[in-house]
Tab-separated table of C-alpha atoms in Angstrom:
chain	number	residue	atom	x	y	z
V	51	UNK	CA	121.563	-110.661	-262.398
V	52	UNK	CA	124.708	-112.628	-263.703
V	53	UNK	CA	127.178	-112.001	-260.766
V	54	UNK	CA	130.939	-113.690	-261.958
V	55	UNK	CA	133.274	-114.416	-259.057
V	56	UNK	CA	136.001	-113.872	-260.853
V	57	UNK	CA	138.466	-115.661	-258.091
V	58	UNK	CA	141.722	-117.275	-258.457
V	59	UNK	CA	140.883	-120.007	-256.457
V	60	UNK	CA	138.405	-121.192	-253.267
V	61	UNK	CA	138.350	-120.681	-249.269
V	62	UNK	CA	138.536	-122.832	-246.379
V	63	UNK	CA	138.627	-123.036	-242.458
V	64	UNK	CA	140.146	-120.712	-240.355
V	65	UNK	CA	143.680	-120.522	-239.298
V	66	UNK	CA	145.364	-119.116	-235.949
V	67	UNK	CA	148.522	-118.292	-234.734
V	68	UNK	CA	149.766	-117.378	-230.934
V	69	UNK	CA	153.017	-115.700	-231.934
V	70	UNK	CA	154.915	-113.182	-234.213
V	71	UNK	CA	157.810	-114.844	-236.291
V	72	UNK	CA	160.583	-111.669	-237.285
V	73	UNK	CA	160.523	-110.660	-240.948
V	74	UNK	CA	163.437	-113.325	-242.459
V	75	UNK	CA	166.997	-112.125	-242.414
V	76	UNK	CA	168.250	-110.278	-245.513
V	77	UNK	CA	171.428	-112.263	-245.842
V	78	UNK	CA	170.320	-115.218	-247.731
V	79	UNK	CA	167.771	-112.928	-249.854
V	80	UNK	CA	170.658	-110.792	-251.146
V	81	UNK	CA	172.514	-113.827	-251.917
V	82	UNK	CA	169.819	-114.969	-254.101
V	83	UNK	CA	169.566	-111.863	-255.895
V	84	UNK	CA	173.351	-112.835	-256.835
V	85	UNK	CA	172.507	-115.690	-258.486
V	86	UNK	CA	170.174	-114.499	-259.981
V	87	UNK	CA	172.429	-111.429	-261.278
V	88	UNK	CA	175.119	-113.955	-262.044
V	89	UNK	CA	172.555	-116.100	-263.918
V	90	UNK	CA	171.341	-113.182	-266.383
V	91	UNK	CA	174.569	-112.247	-266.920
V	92	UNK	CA	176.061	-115.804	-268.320
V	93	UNK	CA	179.107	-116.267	-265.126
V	94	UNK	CA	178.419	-119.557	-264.788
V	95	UNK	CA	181.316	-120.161	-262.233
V	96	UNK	CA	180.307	-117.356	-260.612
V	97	UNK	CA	176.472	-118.473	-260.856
V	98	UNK	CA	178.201	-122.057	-259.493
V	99	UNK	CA	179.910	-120.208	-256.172
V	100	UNK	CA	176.833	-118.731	-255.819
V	101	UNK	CA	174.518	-121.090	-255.414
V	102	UNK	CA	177.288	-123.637	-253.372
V	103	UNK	CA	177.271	-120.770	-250.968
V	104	UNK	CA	173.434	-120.373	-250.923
V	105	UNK	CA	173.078	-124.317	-250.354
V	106	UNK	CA	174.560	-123.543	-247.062
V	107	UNK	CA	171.686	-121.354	-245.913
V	108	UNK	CA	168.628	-123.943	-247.468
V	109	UNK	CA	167.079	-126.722	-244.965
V	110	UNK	CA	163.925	-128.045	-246.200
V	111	UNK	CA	162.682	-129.142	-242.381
V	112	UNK	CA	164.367	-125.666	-241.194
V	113	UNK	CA	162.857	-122.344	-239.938
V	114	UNK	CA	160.906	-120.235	-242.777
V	115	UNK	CA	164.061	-118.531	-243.921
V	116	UNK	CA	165.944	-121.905	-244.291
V	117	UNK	CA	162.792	-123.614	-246.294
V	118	UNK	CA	162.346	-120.609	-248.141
V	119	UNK	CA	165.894	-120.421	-249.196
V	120	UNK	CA	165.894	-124.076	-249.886
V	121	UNK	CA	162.619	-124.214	-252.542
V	122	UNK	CA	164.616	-121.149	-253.997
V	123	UNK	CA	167.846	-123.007	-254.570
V	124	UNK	CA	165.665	-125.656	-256.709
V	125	UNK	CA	164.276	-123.439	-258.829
V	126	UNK	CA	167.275	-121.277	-259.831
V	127	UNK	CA	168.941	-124.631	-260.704
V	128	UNK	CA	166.934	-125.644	-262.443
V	129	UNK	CA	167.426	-122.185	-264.396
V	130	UNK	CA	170.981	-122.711	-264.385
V	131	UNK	CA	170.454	-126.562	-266.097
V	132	UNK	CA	166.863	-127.562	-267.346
V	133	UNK	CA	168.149	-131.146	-268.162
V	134	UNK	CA	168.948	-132.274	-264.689
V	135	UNK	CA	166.879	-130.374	-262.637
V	136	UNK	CA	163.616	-130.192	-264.978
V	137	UNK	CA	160.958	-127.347	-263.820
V	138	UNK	CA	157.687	-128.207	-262.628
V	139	UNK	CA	154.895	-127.488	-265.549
V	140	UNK	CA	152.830	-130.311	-266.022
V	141	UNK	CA	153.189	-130.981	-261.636
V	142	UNK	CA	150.864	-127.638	-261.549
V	143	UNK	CA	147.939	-129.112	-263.083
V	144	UNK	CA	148.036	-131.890	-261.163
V	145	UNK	CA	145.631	-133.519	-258.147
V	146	UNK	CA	148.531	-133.310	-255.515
V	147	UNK	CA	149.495	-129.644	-256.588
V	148	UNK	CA	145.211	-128.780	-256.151
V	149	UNK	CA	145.146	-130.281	-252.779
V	150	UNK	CA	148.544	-129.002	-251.677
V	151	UNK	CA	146.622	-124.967	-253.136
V	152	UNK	CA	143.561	-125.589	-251.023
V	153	UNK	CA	145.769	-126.163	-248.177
V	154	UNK	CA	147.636	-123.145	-248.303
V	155	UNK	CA	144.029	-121.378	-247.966
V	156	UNK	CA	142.908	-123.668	-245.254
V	157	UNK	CA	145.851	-121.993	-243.483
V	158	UNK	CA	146.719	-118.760	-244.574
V	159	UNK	CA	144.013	-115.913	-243.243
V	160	UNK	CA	144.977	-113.925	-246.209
V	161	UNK	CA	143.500	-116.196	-248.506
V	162	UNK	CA	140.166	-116.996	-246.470
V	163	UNK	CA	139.402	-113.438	-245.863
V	164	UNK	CA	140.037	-112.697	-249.427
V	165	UNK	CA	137.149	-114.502	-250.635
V	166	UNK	CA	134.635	-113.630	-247.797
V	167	UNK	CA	135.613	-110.296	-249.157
V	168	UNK	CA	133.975	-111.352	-252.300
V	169	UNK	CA	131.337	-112.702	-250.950
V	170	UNK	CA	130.367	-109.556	-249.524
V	171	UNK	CA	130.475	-108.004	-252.833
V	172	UNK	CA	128.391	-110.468	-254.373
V	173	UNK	CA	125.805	-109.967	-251.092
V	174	UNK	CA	125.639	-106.375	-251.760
V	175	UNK	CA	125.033	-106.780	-255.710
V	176	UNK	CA	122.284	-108.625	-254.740
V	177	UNK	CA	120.823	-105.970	-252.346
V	178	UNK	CA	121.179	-103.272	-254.674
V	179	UNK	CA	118.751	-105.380	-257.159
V	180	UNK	CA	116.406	-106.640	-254.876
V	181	UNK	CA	113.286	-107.434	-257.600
V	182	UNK	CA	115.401	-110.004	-258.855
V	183	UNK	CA	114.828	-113.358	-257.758
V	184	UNK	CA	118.192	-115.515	-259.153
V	185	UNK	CA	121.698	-115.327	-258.524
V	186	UNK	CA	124.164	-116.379	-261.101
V	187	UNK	CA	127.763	-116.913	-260.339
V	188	UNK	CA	130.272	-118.058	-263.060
V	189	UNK	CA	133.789	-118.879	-261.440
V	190	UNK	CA	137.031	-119.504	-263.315
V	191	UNK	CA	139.087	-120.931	-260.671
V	192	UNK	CA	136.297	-122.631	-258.381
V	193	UNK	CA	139.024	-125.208	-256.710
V	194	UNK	CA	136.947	-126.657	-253.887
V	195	UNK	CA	133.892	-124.133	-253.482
V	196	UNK	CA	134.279	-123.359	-250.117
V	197	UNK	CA	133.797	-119.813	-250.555
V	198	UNK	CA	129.797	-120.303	-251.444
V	199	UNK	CA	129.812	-122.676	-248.295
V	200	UNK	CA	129.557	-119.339	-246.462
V	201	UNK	CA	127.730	-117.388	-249.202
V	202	UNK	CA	124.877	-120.041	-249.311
V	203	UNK	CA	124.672	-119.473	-245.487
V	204	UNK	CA	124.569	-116.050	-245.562
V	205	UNK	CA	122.016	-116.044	-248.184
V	206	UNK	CA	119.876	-118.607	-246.037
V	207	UNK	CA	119.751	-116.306	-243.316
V	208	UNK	CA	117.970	-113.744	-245.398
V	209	UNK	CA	114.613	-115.464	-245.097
V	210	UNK	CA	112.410	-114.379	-247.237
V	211	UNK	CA	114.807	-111.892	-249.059
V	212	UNK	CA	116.633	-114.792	-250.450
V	213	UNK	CA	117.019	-115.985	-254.007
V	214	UNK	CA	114.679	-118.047	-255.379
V	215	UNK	CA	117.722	-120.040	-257.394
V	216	UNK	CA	121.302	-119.308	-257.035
V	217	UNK	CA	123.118	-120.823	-260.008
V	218	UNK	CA	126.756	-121.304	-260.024
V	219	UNK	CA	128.932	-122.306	-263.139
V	220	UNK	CA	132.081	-123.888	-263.095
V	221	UNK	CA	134.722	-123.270	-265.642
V	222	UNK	CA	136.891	-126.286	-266.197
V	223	UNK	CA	139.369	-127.213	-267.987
V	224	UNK	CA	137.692	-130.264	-270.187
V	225	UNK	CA	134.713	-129.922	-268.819
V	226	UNK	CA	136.198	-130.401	-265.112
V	227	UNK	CA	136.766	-133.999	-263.484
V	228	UNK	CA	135.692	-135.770	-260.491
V	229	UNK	CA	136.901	-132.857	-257.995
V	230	UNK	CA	134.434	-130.907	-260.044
V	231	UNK	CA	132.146	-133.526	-258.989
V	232	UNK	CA	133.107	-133.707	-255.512
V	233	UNK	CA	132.214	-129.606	-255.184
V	234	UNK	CA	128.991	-129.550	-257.042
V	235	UNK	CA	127.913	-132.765	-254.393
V	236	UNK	CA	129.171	-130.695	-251.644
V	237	UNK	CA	127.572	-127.657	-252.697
V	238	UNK	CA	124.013	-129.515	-253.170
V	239	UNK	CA	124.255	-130.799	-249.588
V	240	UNK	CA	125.322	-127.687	-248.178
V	241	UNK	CA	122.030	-125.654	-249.798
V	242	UNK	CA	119.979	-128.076	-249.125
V	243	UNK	CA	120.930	-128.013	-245.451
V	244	UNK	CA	120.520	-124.368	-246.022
V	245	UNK	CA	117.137	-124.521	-247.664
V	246	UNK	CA	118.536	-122.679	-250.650
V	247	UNK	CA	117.391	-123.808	-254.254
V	248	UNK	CA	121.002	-124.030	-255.787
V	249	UNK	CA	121.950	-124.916	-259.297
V	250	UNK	CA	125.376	-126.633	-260.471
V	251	UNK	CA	126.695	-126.207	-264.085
V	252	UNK	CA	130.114	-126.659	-265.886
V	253	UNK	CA	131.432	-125.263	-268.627
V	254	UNK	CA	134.559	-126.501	-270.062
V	255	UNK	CA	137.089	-123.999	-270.706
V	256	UNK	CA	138.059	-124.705	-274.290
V	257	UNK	CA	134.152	-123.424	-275.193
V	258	UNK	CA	134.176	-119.987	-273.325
V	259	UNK	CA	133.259	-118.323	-276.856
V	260	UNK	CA	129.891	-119.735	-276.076
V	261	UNK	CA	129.593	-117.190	-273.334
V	262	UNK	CA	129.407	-114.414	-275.752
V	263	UNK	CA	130.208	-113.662	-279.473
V	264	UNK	CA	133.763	-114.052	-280.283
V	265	UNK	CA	135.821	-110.911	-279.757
V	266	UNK	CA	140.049	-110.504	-281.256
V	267	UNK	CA	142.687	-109.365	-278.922
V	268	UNK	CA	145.947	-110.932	-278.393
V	269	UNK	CA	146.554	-110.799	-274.598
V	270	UNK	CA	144.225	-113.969	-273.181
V	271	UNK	CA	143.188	-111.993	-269.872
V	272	UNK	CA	142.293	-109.453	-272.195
V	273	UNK	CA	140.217	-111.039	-273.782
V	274	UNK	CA	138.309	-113.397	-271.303
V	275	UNK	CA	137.460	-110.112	-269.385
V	276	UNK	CA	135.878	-108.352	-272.533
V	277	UNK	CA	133.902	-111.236	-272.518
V	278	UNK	CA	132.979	-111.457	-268.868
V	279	UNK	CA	132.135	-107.832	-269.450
V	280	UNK	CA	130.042	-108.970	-272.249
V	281	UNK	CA	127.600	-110.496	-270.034
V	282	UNK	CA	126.939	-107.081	-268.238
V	283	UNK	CA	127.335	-108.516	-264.677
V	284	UNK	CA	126.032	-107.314	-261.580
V	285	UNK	CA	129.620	-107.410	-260.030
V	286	UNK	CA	132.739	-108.984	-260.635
V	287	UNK	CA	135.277	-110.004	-258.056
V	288	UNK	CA	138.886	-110.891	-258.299
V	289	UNK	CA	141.086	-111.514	-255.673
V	290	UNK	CA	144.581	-112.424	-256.439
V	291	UNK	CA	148.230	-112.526	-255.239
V	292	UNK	CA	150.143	-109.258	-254.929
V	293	UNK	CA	153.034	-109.966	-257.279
V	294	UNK	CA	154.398	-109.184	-260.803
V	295	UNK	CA	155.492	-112.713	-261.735
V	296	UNK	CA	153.897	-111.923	-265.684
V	297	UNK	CA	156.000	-109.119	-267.545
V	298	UNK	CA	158.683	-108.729	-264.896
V	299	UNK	CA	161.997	-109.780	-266.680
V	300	UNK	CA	164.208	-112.317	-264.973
V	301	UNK	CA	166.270	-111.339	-262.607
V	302	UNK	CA	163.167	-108.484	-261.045
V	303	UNK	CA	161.016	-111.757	-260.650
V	304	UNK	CA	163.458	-113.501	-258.654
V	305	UNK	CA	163.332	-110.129	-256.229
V	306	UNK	CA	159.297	-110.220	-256.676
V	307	UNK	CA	159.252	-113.956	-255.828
V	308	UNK	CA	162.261	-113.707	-253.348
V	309	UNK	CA	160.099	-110.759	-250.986
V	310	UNK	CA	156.309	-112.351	-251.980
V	311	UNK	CA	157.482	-116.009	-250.987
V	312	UNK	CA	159.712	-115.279	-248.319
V	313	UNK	CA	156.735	-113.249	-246.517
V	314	UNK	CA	154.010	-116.051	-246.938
V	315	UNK	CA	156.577	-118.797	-245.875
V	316	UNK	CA	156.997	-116.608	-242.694
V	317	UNK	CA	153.291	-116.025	-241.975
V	318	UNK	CA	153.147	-120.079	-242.679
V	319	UNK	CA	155.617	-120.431	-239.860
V	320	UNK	CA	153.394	-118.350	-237.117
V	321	UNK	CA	150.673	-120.357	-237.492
V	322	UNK	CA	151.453	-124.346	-238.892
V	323	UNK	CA	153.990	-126.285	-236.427
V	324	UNK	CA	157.302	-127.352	-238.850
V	325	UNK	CA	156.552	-130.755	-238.592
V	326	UNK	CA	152.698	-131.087	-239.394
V	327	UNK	CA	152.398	-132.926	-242.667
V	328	UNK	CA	149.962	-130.235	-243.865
V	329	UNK	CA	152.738	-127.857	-243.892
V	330	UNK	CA	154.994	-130.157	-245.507
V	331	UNK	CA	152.747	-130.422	-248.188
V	332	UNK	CA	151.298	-126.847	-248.930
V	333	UNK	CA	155.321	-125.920	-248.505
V	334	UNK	CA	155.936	-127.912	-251.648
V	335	UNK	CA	153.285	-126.466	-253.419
V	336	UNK	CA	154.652	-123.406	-253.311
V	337	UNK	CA	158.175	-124.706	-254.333
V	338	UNK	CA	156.178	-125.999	-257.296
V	339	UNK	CA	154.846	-122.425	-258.222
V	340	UNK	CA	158.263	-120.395	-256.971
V	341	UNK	CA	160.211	-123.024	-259.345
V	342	UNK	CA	158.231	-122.740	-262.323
V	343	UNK	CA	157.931	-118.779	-262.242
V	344	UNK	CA	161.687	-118.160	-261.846
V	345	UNK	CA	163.222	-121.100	-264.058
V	346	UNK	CA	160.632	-121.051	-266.960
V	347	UNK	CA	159.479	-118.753	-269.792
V	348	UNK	CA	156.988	-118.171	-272.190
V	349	UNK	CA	153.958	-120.902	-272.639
V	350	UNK	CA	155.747	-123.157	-269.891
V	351	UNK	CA	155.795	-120.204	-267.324
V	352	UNK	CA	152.090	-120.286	-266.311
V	353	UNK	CA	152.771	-118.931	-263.157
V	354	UNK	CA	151.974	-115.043	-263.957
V	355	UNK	CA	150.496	-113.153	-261.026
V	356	UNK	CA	150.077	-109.343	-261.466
V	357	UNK	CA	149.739	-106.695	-258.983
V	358	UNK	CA	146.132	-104.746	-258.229
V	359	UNK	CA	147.583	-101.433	-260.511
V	360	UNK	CA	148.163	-103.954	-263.161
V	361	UNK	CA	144.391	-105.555	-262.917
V	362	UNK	CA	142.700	-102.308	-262.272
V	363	UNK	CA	144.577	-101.538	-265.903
V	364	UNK	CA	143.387	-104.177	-267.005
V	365	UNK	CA	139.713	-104.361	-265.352
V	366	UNK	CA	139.333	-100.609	-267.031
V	367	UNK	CA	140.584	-101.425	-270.315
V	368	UNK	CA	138.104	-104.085	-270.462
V	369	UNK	CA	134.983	-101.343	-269.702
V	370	UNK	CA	135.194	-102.321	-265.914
V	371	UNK	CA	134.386	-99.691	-263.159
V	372	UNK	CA	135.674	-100.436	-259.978
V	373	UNK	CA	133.282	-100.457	-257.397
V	374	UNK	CA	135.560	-99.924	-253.958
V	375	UNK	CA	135.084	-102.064	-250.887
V	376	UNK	CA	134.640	-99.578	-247.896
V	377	UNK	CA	136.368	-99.659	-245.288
V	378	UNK	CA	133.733	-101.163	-243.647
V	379	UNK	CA	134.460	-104.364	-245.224
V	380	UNK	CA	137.803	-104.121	-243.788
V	381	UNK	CA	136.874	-103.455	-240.559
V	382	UNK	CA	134.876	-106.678	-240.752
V	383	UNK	CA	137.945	-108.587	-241.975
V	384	UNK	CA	140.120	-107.969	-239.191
V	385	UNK	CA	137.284	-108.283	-236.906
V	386	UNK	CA	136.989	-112.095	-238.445
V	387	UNK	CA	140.740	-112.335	-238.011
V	388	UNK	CA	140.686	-111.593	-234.190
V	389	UNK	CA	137.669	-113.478	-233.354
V	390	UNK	CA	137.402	-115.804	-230.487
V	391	UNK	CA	140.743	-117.242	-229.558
V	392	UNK	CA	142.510	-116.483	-232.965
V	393	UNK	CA	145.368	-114.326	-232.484
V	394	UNK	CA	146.883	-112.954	-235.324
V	395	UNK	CA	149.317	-110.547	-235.024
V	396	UNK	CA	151.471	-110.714	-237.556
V	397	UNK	CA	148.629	-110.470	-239.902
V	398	UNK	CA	147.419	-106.961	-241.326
V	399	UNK	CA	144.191	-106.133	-243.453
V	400	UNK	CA	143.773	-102.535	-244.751
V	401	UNK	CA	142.041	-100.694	-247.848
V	402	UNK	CA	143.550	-98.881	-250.194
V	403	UNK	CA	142.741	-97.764	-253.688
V	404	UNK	CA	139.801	-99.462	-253.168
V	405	UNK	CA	140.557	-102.799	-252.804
V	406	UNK	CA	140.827	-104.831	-249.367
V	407	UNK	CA	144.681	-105.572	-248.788
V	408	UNK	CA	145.648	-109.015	-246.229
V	409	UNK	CA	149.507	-109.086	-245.588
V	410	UNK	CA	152.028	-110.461	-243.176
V	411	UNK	CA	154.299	-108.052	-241.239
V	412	UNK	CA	153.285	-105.329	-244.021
V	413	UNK	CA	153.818	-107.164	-246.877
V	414	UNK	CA	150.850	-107.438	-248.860
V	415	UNK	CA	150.007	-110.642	-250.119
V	416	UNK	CA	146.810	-110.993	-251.649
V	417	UNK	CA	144.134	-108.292	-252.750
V	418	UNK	CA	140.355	-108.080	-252.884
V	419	UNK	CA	138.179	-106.160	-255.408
V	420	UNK	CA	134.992	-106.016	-256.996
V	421	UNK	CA	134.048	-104.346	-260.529
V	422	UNK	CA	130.802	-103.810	-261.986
């Protein structure tokens, strides 16, 4: 069976945290939504007051808040004046901003368990087809791999019951690049450790009509689902942030950002000491994306997330049935999350509408699903 991961990106190692860090004062939040009022509305000395006042409250090597506050000051000026503080487009295509994306999952539990969420779903499609003897994953977003680092293990362990080949292609953009490389070496080395028989492929992303005949709609998610659906796979996962960055007009994606970013800089804080390097540099990252979904519109605004209601649309529109992750799966998650000396508190993982939600102090921040 043909088994997409449709994913927005990879896993990593675990993270842990020993203490609870208090949801982020509303002060400096409100202020933002000022500026942001001010901004839509043209009061430039207003907008001006605004964000002097708000500079007040930003420290880049600060508490979450003060961080938080500070990558949000950047990007509403450069809202305010594109000229002399440009937005970051071309930055989020680049090697530092991938590295500084895989971080934030090395870190952040509600990334990790996100994906081993998917991998579940992919184990089960498997079971529920057991004459068939190959495995083919096609991922859109493959970033480093490490999700199949624990699906090829878990597969391993299945002895006999295992797949005979487990294929996995890679869409890139031109055809991918020496990190592309880097994962299908990794990937080898891990299945071969494994004694799986695994196959690497890429497919560059401008030739995805070669995946199926060509099909017409405007909207490009649209689209590259009807074809995904075209392939009539086994399952299809997504898991993706909780946050209406995509259709949300200006001044409601400055509140979406504002309570999304504000929450994952805070669960950053409970678990990464302020002065590790690694923080430093997932923490600008995410200034990267917060910039260039508040300050930037149409084709330069490729930061679009879209909440679960919005993809289950979107899945079902497409011919997708969703195929809900018991609780079970959930029960498993948190179970991962409070293994062996992690603590994790602050950290939540629930299901609901069938999907498998992983927040910080109930905020939800990323959802898992699977479609078939």
């Amino acid at each position: 069976p043909v088994a997409p991961s449709s994913t927005s990106s990879t896993t990593s190692s675990s993270s842990s945290t020993t203490s609870v860090v208090s949801p982020a004062p509303t002060c400096s939040k409100q202020t933002i939504m000022e500026a942001a009022s001010a901004i839509a509305e043209g009061k430039t000395d207003v907008v001006n007051e605004i964000l002097t006042r708000l500079a007040q409250d930003g420290n880049a090597k600060g508490n979450s808040e003060q961080r938080f506050v500070a990558c949000m000051l950047l990007a509403l000026k450069s809202r305010v004046n594109s000229v002399e503080n440009p937005p970051p487009v071309a930055e989020l295509f680049s090697k530092e901003h991938a590295a500084a994306t895989q971080l934030l999952y090395d870190l952040s539990p509600c990334f990790k368990l996100g994906f081993l969420a998917a991998n579940l779903a992919i184990l089960d499609a498997t079971r529920d087809q057991p004459s068939c003897n190959k495995l083919h994953i096609i991922d859109f977003d493959i970033g480093k791999g490490r999700q199949y680092i624990n699906l090829l293990h878990a597969l391993s362990e299945r002895g006999s019951g295992k797949p005979a080949l487990v294929k996995i292609t890679a869409i890139a953009d031109n055809g991918g690049d020496e990190r592309v490389k880097m994962v299908e070496d990794k990937l080898s080395e891990i299945a071969e450790r494994f004694g799986v028989c695994m196959k690497f492929n890429v497919v560059a992303s401008p030739k995805l009509s070669d995946l199926s005949r060509d099909v017409s709609v405007e909207n490009q998610r649209d689209e590259l689902l009807r074809r995904v659906k075209g392939l009539a796979p086994s399952v299809v996962t997504l898991v993706e942030h909780e946050m209406n960055t995509n259709t949300a007009p200006f001044t409601s994606r400055v509140g979406e950002a504002s309570a999304y970013y504000g929450a994952l800089f805070d669960s950053i804080e409970s678990s990464v000491p302020r002065e590790k390097s690694e923080r430093v540099m997932v923490e600008e990252g995410l200034c990267r994306k917060i910039a260039n979904s508040v300050s930037c519109e149409g084709r330069e605004r490729v930061e679009r997330c879209e909440v679960f209601g919005k993809w289950r649309a979107r899945m079902s529109m497409a011919g997708f049935e969703l195929k809900p992750l018991s609780e079970s799966v959930a029960e498993s998650m948190r179970a991962r999350l409070n293994s062996g000396n992690r603590v994790n508190p602050g950290f939540t993982v629930k299901e609901e509408n069938g999907g498998v939600c992983f927040g910080w102090m109930g905020r939800t921040l990323t959802v898992a699903s699977a479609w078939r």
